[in-house]
């Protein structure tokens, strides 16, 4: 570790670059940045928040010259601790660089593509593209909590939109530390911006380039062009998508912070008029047959297909209610600020011994509010164990409705209805609210709950037995099991709220063995963070990008030591 004098010297250098107010060193100031949304935390030498791309480069230079570890962080919305420090056993000081102030979005090629700077959020991008009748890769889910565009690319994040697959691009501007320990800037953005880092970064941020400077090379993809084909292969004995898929790891895509990304160039997507069907059944075989019809026999892929089990529906309805109502009334843009405010309040309350008081108060308040879910959804909750929401392009609605009508005339364990616009919107928003509900349940039942085991899995495309059955010995240790996910992709999120005294890490490792036996891949879309072990293809990608192990070290439970020792 550095001496105290050297550490102070580094901090002073960082202050000279970005200013005193943007270098945070006190625990109460850094808490929001060094603690994961659901998992992971650790100590840092400093949190630095640059205000320009060139400042980001200068901070990077200073950190590398001082032999510091650099952790890049955009919105800190990840669920596996992938953009925060983890523990205190690093061999070098940690500088965490937050890119929240670098929120630029540049629309190019008549709205067909965008260039996004490190702090650009999905929510903001959605608004920027609205005048072009275009959309980003994700429009519901992570976008609701202020997730960043670059975070999605760096983690090969998936999403609810079936046609678009994992977030992916081969066009990026990034910095890396090479084999010789030298910092270098790599411009693979497909835009001519000059030669020196200062020229390149300054011209990009000010959008001081011409149409002629943009290179449109059809061999360089700015989205995943293969996924629409892959997801339709419902008889294949492999998953459709997962983080360690070697064919979807390319430079910044899947880098998980092992390089410092300054910008990515991405395709946008036409906004398509659609309608939602709500399906309920007590037989998982019904949903399997519906999935196979939608992916094999429908001319155009559905837009989205989201699954919720009844238990997840109930926990989400009660413990995700405030999230649902906040977004419904105030929109997604205000969610990040609300989370930041709650984090500050929670930090203060913890200091005076009142941990989770804010969650308990919010839960009491929301219980007093009227039911927020549509009547027909709640009726289906009472009737059926399995729930599926399908968003269909308008021109395919009649065909899908005819299929569902005929199918349920022959299979009496389920039913469906065609949603109104309000019902469809609320159905998908409820599915999103489920994702955070287990955390609220844990935080309001600390006397009974040890923690949450949260798995993010991709099942085989041909797996008909997708409903999990746990051994009784494991089942007895769990209070609630929440199953939900992207059903058409066969990507599921499985949250287990475990009883007090149970070792959640040991249980998770047991779960991994069960998943291995089923031929599943994990994680599917949240990336390894510090929770999962990086598989060989992913570890090789990290080592190739970062040979000196200077960025986001220890990710995927890899070595925390310099040069991967």
XYZ file of C-alpha atoms in Angstrom:
565
model
C 0.000 0.000 0.000
C 1.063 3.604 -0.472
C 2.393 5.585 2.435
C 0.081 8.201 3.917
C 2.172 10.928 2.284
C 1.866 9.363 -1.160
C -1.861 8.869 -0.723
C -2.333 12.508 0.192
C -0.202 13.530 -2.761
C -2.413 11.495 -5.089
C -5.567 12.981 -3.587
C -4.190 16.492 -4.043
C -3.396 15.738 -7.665
C -6.960 14.514 -8.213
C -8.303 17.691 -6.579
C -6.209 19.802 -8.955
C -7.832 18.023 -11.902
C -11.531 18.028 -10.932
C -11.815 20.414 -7.979
C -12.193 19.869 -4.230
C -15.941 19.205 -4.247
C -15.577 16.363 -6.752
C -13.023 14.339 -4.778
C -14.764 12.522 -1.939
C -12.780 10.828 0.835
C -15.035 10.783 3.906
C -17.057 7.612 4.570
C -20.406 9.413 4.732
C -19.709 11.035 1.344
C -18.479 7.896 -0.398
C -21.116 5.486 0.975
C -23.464 5.911 -1.997
C -20.659 4.949 -4.407
C -18.785 2.192 -2.560
C -21.830 0.146 -1.572
C -23.705 -1.965 -4.135
C -27.446 -1.700 -4.698
C -27.966 -5.253 -3.458
C -24.523 -6.763 -2.883
C -20.929 -5.830 -2.100
C -19.042 -2.974 -0.467
C -15.498 -1.964 0.397
C -13.180 0.928 1.104
C -11.691 3.417 -1.353
C -8.907 5.958 -1.272
C -11.228 8.413 -3.005
C -14.293 8.755 -5.175
C -13.597 11.120 -8.079
C -16.347 12.643 -10.220
C -14.874 14.223 -13.382
C -16.837 16.847 -15.284
C -15.358 16.367 -18.776
C -14.019 13.452 -20.787
C -10.544 14.952 -20.707
C -10.742 15.240 -16.921
C -11.687 11.554 -16.916
C -8.514 10.828 -18.900
C -6.393 12.976 -16.559
C -7.813 11.262 -13.470
C -7.065 7.933 -15.087
C -3.483 9.003 -15.800
C -2.984 10.148 -12.230
C -4.396 6.939 -10.784
C -2.333 4.687 -13.057
C 0.856 6.677 -12.396
C 0.227 6.330 -8.649
C -0.242 2.560 -9.070
C -3.850 2.668 -7.934
C -6.642 0.290 -8.842
C -9.386 2.034 -10.830
C -13.050 1.115 -10.543
C -15.312 2.747 -13.106
C -18.878 3.405 -12.025
C -21.806 4.934 -13.879
C -25.167 4.664 -12.079
C -24.319 1.917 -9.544
C -27.563 0.081 -10.265
C -26.017 -3.377 -10.655
C -27.191 -6.292 -8.524
C -23.964 -8.288 -8.160
C -21.578 -5.624 -6.836
C -19.830 -5.267 -10.175
C -19.010 -1.553 -9.979
C -18.095 -1.203 -6.315
C -15.099 -2.326 -4.272
C -15.419 -5.660 -2.494
C -13.670 -6.169 0.822
C -10.428 -4.638 2.022
C -7.826 -7.103 0.726
C -6.591 -5.150 -2.316
C -2.827 -4.854 -2.832
C -3.107 -1.252 -4.049
C -5.282 1.747 -3.114
C -8.627 1.949 -4.905
C -9.792 5.044 -6.793
C -13.443 4.864 -7.773
C -14.321 7.093 -10.720
C -17.992 8.028 -11.007
C -19.118 9.202 -14.450
C -22.491 10.647 -13.357
C -21.592 14.134 -14.595
C -20.690 12.910 -18.106
C -24.229 12.435 -19.360
C -23.879 13.408 -23.022
C -25.960 11.787 -25.784
C -25.335 12.510 -29.469
C -27.911 11.411 -32.040
C -26.314 10.568 -35.393
C -27.310 9.083 -38.742
C -30.813 10.607 -38.649
C -31.608 8.926 -35.349
C -30.572 5.460 -36.528
C -27.638 5.511 -34.110
C -26.419 7.334 -31.020
C -23.095 8.004 -29.338
C -23.402 7.854 -25.568
C -20.926 9.225 -23.049
C -20.240 7.373 -19.772
C -23.002 8.926 -17.644
C -25.812 8.699 -20.203
C -28.861 6.910 -18.773
C -31.399 4.747 -20.578
C -34.169 6.994 -19.333
C -32.544 10.099 -20.851
C -31.764 8.269 -24.080
C -35.387 7.202 -24.418
C -36.438 10.865 -24.197
C -33.786 11.988 -26.709
C -34.987 9.432 -29.250
C -38.709 10.122 -28.864
C -38.795 12.849 -31.589
C -37.325 10.303 -34.027
C -39.931 7.655 -33.086
C -37.009 5.473 -32.030
C -36.073 3.611 -28.837
C -32.890 2.463 -27.067
C -32.029 -1.159 -26.372
C -34.028 -1.175 -23.105
C -37.115 0.833 -22.244
C -38.544 -0.813 -19.105
C -36.701 -2.477 -16.259
C -33.207 -1.175 -15.578
C -34.115 2.112 -17.282
C -36.508 2.787 -14.410
C -33.759 3.027 -11.808
C -31.491 5.306 -13.801
C -29.256 2.589 -15.225
C -26.537 3.786 -17.570
C -26.199 2.924 -21.229
C -22.507 2.058 -20.853
C -23.208 -0.162 -17.865
C -25.448 -2.278 -20.068
C -22.778 -2.609 -22.757
C -19.975 -3.407 -20.310
C -22.085 -6.155 -18.748
C -23.702 -7.545 -21.909
C -26.955 -6.908 -20.087
C -30.056 -8.557 -21.482
C -33.500 -7.123 -21.155
C -37.202 -7.539 -21.651
C -37.219 -6.824 -25.396
C -36.999 -10.150 -27.191
C -35.858 -8.909 -30.591
C -32.853 -6.948 -29.302
C -30.902 -9.447 -27.235
C -27.959 -8.476 -25.031
C -26.631 -4.926 -25.091
C -23.717 -5.078 -27.527
C -21.502 -2.963 -29.748
C -18.200 -3.238 -31.557
C -17.856 0.553 -31.738
C -16.336 2.133 -28.649
C -13.761 4.639 -27.439
C -11.876 3.351 -24.414
C -8.584 3.449 -22.506
C -6.584 0.463 -21.335
C -3.299 -0.263 -19.615
C -1.239 -2.374 -22.013
C 1.267 -5.176 -21.372
C 3.984 -2.622 -20.700
C 1.928 -0.828 -18.064
C 1.299 2.166 -20.337
C -2.046 3.899 -20.602
C -3.371 4.068 -24.159
C -6.533 5.450 -25.752
C -8.220 3.202 -28.342
C -10.604 4.865 -30.797
C -12.789 2.196 -32.363
C -15.849 4.468 -32.331
C -15.915 4.818 -36.103
C -15.554 8.609 -35.928
C -12.461 10.568 -37.000
C -11.628 12.794 -34.015
C -7.904 13.535 -34.237
C -4.737 12.016 -32.834
C -4.034 13.023 -29.220
C -6.249 12.069 -26.258
C -6.992 15.737 -25.521
C -8.032 16.412 -29.134
C -10.077 13.225 -29.463
C -11.937 13.597 -26.173
C -12.548 17.332 -26.477
C -13.847 17.100 -30.039
C -16.117 14.203 -29.136
C -17.631 15.838 -26.078
C -18.319 19.110 -27.918
C -19.583 17.110 -30.924
C -17.063 19.019 -33.012
C -17.030 16.602 -35.933
C -18.706 16.505 -39.328
C -20.965 13.961 -41.005
C -18.000 13.022 -43.208
C -16.032 12.053 -40.072
C -18.532 9.274 -39.257
C -17.512 5.949 -40.767
C -20.407 3.549 -41.449
C -18.773 0.155 -41.787
C -21.402 -2.610 -42.140
C -18.977 -5.183 -40.734
C -18.873 -3.377 -37.366
C -22.069 -4.027 -35.416
C -23.650 -1.536 -33.035
C -26.186 -4.064 -31.724
C -26.576 -7.835 -31.540
C -27.734 -8.796 -35.046
C -27.764 -12.543 -34.337
C -30.047 -12.712 -31.343
C -33.392 -12.616 -33.153
C -32.331 -15.792 -34.938
C -30.841 -17.477 -31.876
C -33.834 -17.025 -29.591
C -36.153 -18.717 -32.109
C -34.195 -21.977 -32.016
C -36.443 -23.499 -29.352
C -35.170 -27.046 -29.856
C -31.526 -26.221 -29.119
C -30.069 -27.687 -25.925
C -28.165 -24.510 -25.024
C -29.244 -21.140 -23.602
C -30.057 -18.241 -25.926
C -27.870 -15.745 -24.090
C -25.595 -15.542 -21.066
C -22.792 -13.266 -19.918
C -19.885 -15.613 -20.602
C -20.914 -16.398 -24.192
C -17.571 -15.956 -26.042
C -19.324 -14.888 -29.252
C -20.687 -11.791 -27.490
C -17.489 -10.585 -25.839
C -15.788 -7.821 -27.824
C -13.586 -5.084 -26.361
C -15.952 -2.858 -24.323
C -18.868 -5.284 -24.712
C -18.712 -7.583 -21.717
C -15.655 -5.784 -20.329
C -17.158 -5.364 -16.827
C -14.973 -2.350 -16.126
C -11.690 -3.963 -17.213
C -11.168 -0.946 -19.479
C -12.155 2.699 -19.037
C -14.898 3.434 -21.573
C -15.394 7.022 -22.777
C -18.128 6.464 -25.358
C -20.071 3.785 -27.189
C -21.906 3.937 -30.483
C -25.213 2.070 -30.643
C -28.088 1.283 -32.953
C -31.539 2.559 -32.083
C -34.822 0.794 -32.806
C -38.107 1.779 -34.386
C -40.918 2.312 -31.885
C -43.597 -0.196 -32.858
C -47.315 0.056 -31.958
C -48.233 -2.930 -29.812
C -50.765 -4.539 -27.522
C -50.454 -6.720 -24.423
C -52.013 -10.087 -23.634
C -52.183 -11.338 -20.057
C -52.084 -15.127 -19.644
C -52.651 -17.145 -16.483
C -52.470 -20.898 -15.949
C -51.964 -23.606 -13.348
C -49.938 -25.725 -15.778
C -46.431 -24.690 -16.744
C -46.833 -26.854 -19.868
C -49.359 -24.314 -21.175
C -46.755 -21.549 -21.103
C -44.234 -23.835 -22.796
C -46.609 -24.436 -25.705
C -47.445 -20.735 -25.973
C -43.721 -19.886 -25.994
C -43.047 -22.387 -28.763
C -45.898 -20.982 -30.862
C -44.717 -17.383 -30.404
C -41.107 -18.173 -31.306
C -41.618 -20.804 -34.013
C -44.902 -20.052 -35.768
C -45.438 -16.309 -35.479
C -44.027 -14.493 -38.504
C -42.563 -11.676 -36.405
C -41.031 -12.129 -32.967
C -43.064 -10.797 -30.037
C -41.750 -7.574 -28.557
C -41.636 -8.878 -24.978
C -42.737 -11.830 -22.872
C -42.423 -11.562 -19.097
C -43.170 -14.241 -16.509
C -44.226 -13.880 -12.855
C -45.001 -16.708 -10.444
C -47.869 -16.124 -8.011
C -45.563 -15.780 -4.981
C -43.491 -13.146 -6.788
C -46.739 -11.432 -7.808
C -47.822 -11.225 -4.153
C -44.471 -10.064 -2.757
C -44.219 -7.490 -5.552
C -47.755 -6.237 -4.941
C -47.052 -5.605 -1.256
C -43.347 -4.788 -1.076
C -42.855 -3.196 -4.494
C -45.930 -1.016 -4.233
C -44.128 2.230 -3.408
C -41.714 1.741 -6.331
C -44.648 1.061 -8.660
C -46.612 4.109 -7.471
C -43.582 6.404 -7.505
C -42.848 5.583 -11.149
C -46.537 5.672 -12.087
C -47.012 9.163 -10.609
C -43.623 10.832 -11.102
C -41.933 8.920 -13.929
C -38.587 7.196 -14.093
C -36.402 10.308 -14.280
C -36.820 11.069 -10.565
C -36.054 7.543 -9.335
C -32.225 7.900 -9.110
C -32.518 11.048 -6.987
C -35.048 9.304 -4.728
C -32.677 6.347 -4.263
C -29.796 8.720 -3.479
C -31.867 10.579 -0.898
C -32.991 7.330 0.723
C -29.376 6.138 0.871
C -28.335 9.294 2.732
C -31.188 8.926 5.206
C -30.384 5.231 5.719
C -26.723 6.049 6.345
C -27.656 8.515 9.067
C -30.210 6.169 10.664
C -27.700 3.302 10.738
C -25.276 5.490 12.694
C -27.834 6.011 15.451
C -28.887 2.369 15.551
C -32.113 2.646 13.506
C -31.248 0.450 10.560
C -34.028 -0.018 7.968
C -36.358 2.443 9.695
C -37.061 4.216 6.387
C -38.125 0.915 4.774
C -40.498 0.152 7.632
C -42.067 3.604 7.456
C -42.476 3.391 3.672
C -44.059 -0.029 4.050
C -46.564 1.221 6.626
C -47.494 4.190 4.447
C -47.973 2.134 1.269
C -50.175 -0.382 3.097
C -52.637 2.443 3.732
C -52.863 3.348 0.045
C -55.505 1.788 -2.238
C -54.780 -1.269 -4.373
C -52.681 -0.218 -7.333
C -53.073 -3.230 -9.643
C -55.845 -3.699 -12.215
C -58.872 -5.760 -11.156
C -58.478 -8.379 -13.898
C -54.840 -8.989 -12.974
C -55.762 -9.565 -9.347
C -58.554 -11.928 -10.392
C -56.033 -13.929 -12.419
C -53.733 -13.947 -9.397
C -56.467 -15.718 -7.420
C -57.136 -18.208 -10.196
C -53.681 -19.036 -11.536
C -50.178 -19.840 -10.299
C -48.242 -18.839 -13.440
C -48.581 -15.445 -15.156
C -47.251 -14.369 -18.557
C -47.415 -10.922 -20.154
C -46.918 -10.852 -23.910
C -46.396 -7.647 -25.890
C -47.274 -8.188 -29.562
C -46.895 -6.008 -32.639
C -50.324 -4.711 -33.702
C -50.354 -6.566 -37.009
C -49.918 -9.910 -35.184
C -52.571 -9.378 -32.510
C -55.415 -11.183 -34.308
C -53.276 -14.275 -34.965
C -52.113 -14.456 -31.353
C -55.594 -13.910 -29.979
C -57.001 -16.667 -32.199
C -54.263 -19.067 -31.076
C -54.822 -18.338 -27.374
C -58.594 -18.653 -27.761
C -58.330 -22.041 -29.467
C -55.628 -23.272 -27.114
C -57.533 -22.560 -23.910
C -60.708 -24.052 -25.321
C -58.782 -27.324 -25.386
C -56.760 -26.795 -22.177
C -58.904 -25.881 -19.210
C -56.217 -24.980 -16.658
C -55.629 -21.453 -17.941
C -57.034 -18.393 -19.602
C -56.119 -15.003 -21.051
C -57.372 -11.505 -21.676
C -56.370 -8.695 -24.013
C -55.207 -5.748 -21.929
C -56.359 -2.193 -22.159
C -53.503 0.284 -22.576
C -53.551 0.999 -18.832
C -53.606 -2.690 -17.894
C -50.711 -3.452 -20.224
C -48.614 -0.617 -18.860
C -49.310 -1.589 -15.257
C -48.668 -5.284 -15.894
C -45.137 -4.620 -17.130
C -44.477 -2.037 -14.426
C -45.550 -4.560 -11.795
C -43.136 -7.075 -13.279
C -40.373 -4.512 -12.823
C -41.420 -3.704 -9.242
C -41.125 -7.396 -8.339
C -37.361 -7.192 -8.939
C -36.754 -5.000 -5.882
C -39.493 -6.363 -3.671
C -37.382 -9.103 -2.072
C -34.950 -6.462 -0.806
C -37.776 -4.532 0.869
C -39.126 -7.750 2.407
C -35.684 -8.552 3.834
C -35.173 -5.066 5.198
C -38.528 -5.070 6.987
C -38.183 -8.624 8.399
C -34.609 -8.617 9.683
C -35.528 -10.679 12.742
C -36.675 -13.580 10.541
C -34.572 -13.163 7.393
C -30.849 -13.809 7.063
C -30.527 -12.498 3.504
C -31.500 -13.021 -0.128
C -29.934 -15.560 -2.472
C -30.465 -13.982 -5.898
C -29.798 -16.050 -9.007
C -29.860 -14.886 -12.603
C -29.987 -17.930 -14.874
C -30.359 -18.910 -18.525
C -32.039 -22.246 -19.124
C -31.635 -24.382 -22.222
C -33.861 -23.235 -25.068
C -35.478 -26.686 -25.292
C -36.033 -27.103 -21.540
C -39.683 -27.983 -20.949
C -39.203 -28.519 -17.208
C -38.378 -24.916 -16.433
C -40.225 -24.861 -13.094
C -37.708 -25.564 -10.349
C -38.203 -28.235 -7.686
C -35.744 -27.936 -4.811
C -34.693 -30.749 -2.488
C -36.811 -30.641 0.688
C -33.768 -29.990 2.879
C -33.078 -26.764 0.944
C -36.732 -25.820 0.605
C -37.169 -25.926 4.384
C -34.527 -23.184 4.778
C -36.405 -20.726 2.562
C -39.235 -18.382 3.584
C -40.249 -17.314 0.066
C -39.131 -18.212 -3.464
C -39.652 -15.494 -6.097
C -39.549 -16.646 -9.714
C -39.841 -14.120 -12.537
C -38.042 -13.318 -15.771
C -37.812 -12.981 -19.534
C -39.767 -16.077 -20.447
C -39.313 -16.176 -24.206
C -35.532 -15.953 -23.760
C -35.690 -18.586 -20.983
C -33.831 -16.185 -18.705
C -35.113 -16.302 -15.128
C -34.481 -14.346 -11.956
C -34.822 -16.495 -8.862
C -34.762 -14.753 -5.483
C -34.763 -16.894 -2.341
C -35.534 -15.178 0.976
C -33.735 -17.428 3.458
C -34.426 -17.979 7.138
C -32.394 -16.458 9.932
C -29.232 -18.423 10.626
C -28.911 -19.908 7.143
C -25.606 -19.300 5.322
C -26.772 -17.673 2.060
C -23.412 -18.146 0.333
C -23.364 -21.863 1.086
C -26.918 -22.155 -0.188
C -26.034 -20.309 -3.358
C -23.185 -22.696 -4.050
C -25.596 -25.607 -3.595
C -27.917 -23.935 -6.088
C -25.082 -23.729 -8.608
C -24.679 -27.506 -8.552
C -28.391 -27.944 -9.255
C -28.165 -25.504 -12.161
C -25.131 -27.283 -13.574
C -27.106 -30.517 -13.563
C -29.869 -28.774 -15.557
C -27.475 -27.445 -18.213
C -28.153 -23.833 -17.237
C -25.721 -20.942 -17.591
C -25.325 -18.271 -14.924
C -25.263 -15.381 -14.620
C -27.444 -14.708 -17.626
C -27.486 -10.906 -17.782
C -26.419 -9.201 -14.535
C -22.803 -10.307 -14.993
C -20.534 -11.921 -12.435
C -19.786 -8.913 -10.254
C -18.215 -10.191 -7.045
C -20.964 -12.767 -6.593
C -20.285 -15.342 -9.324
C -17.128 -17.061 -10.559
C -16.052 -15.888 -14.022
C -15.972 -18.831 -16.404
C -12.814 -19.334 -18.532
C -14.097 -17.445 -21.592
C -14.966 -14.433 -19.463
C -11.739 -14.511 -17.457
C -9.728 -14.701 -20.685
C -11.599 -11.651 -21.983
C -10.732 -9.738 -18.805
C -7.055 -10.704 -18.917
C -6.725 -9.773 -22.563
C -8.248 -6.341 -21.934
C -6.367 -5.676 -18.706
C -3.051 -7.577 -18.631
C -1.716 -5.717 -15.575
C -4.957 -6.172 -13.595
C -5.401 -2.459 -12.965
C -9.166 -2.076 -13.507
C -12.008 -3.431 -11.348
C -9.772 -6.104 -9.915
C -11.208 -9.232 -8.337
C -14.266 -9.192 -10.587
C -15.684 -12.685 -11.074
C -13.678 -13.852 -8.025
C -10.446 -13.487 -9.995
C -7.119 -12.400 -8.528
C -6.918 -9.013 -6.823
C -3.159 -8.860 -7.274
C -1.208 -6.902 -9.858
C -0.417 -8.858 -13.040
C -3.023 -11.466 -11.970
C -0.575 -13.148 -9.579
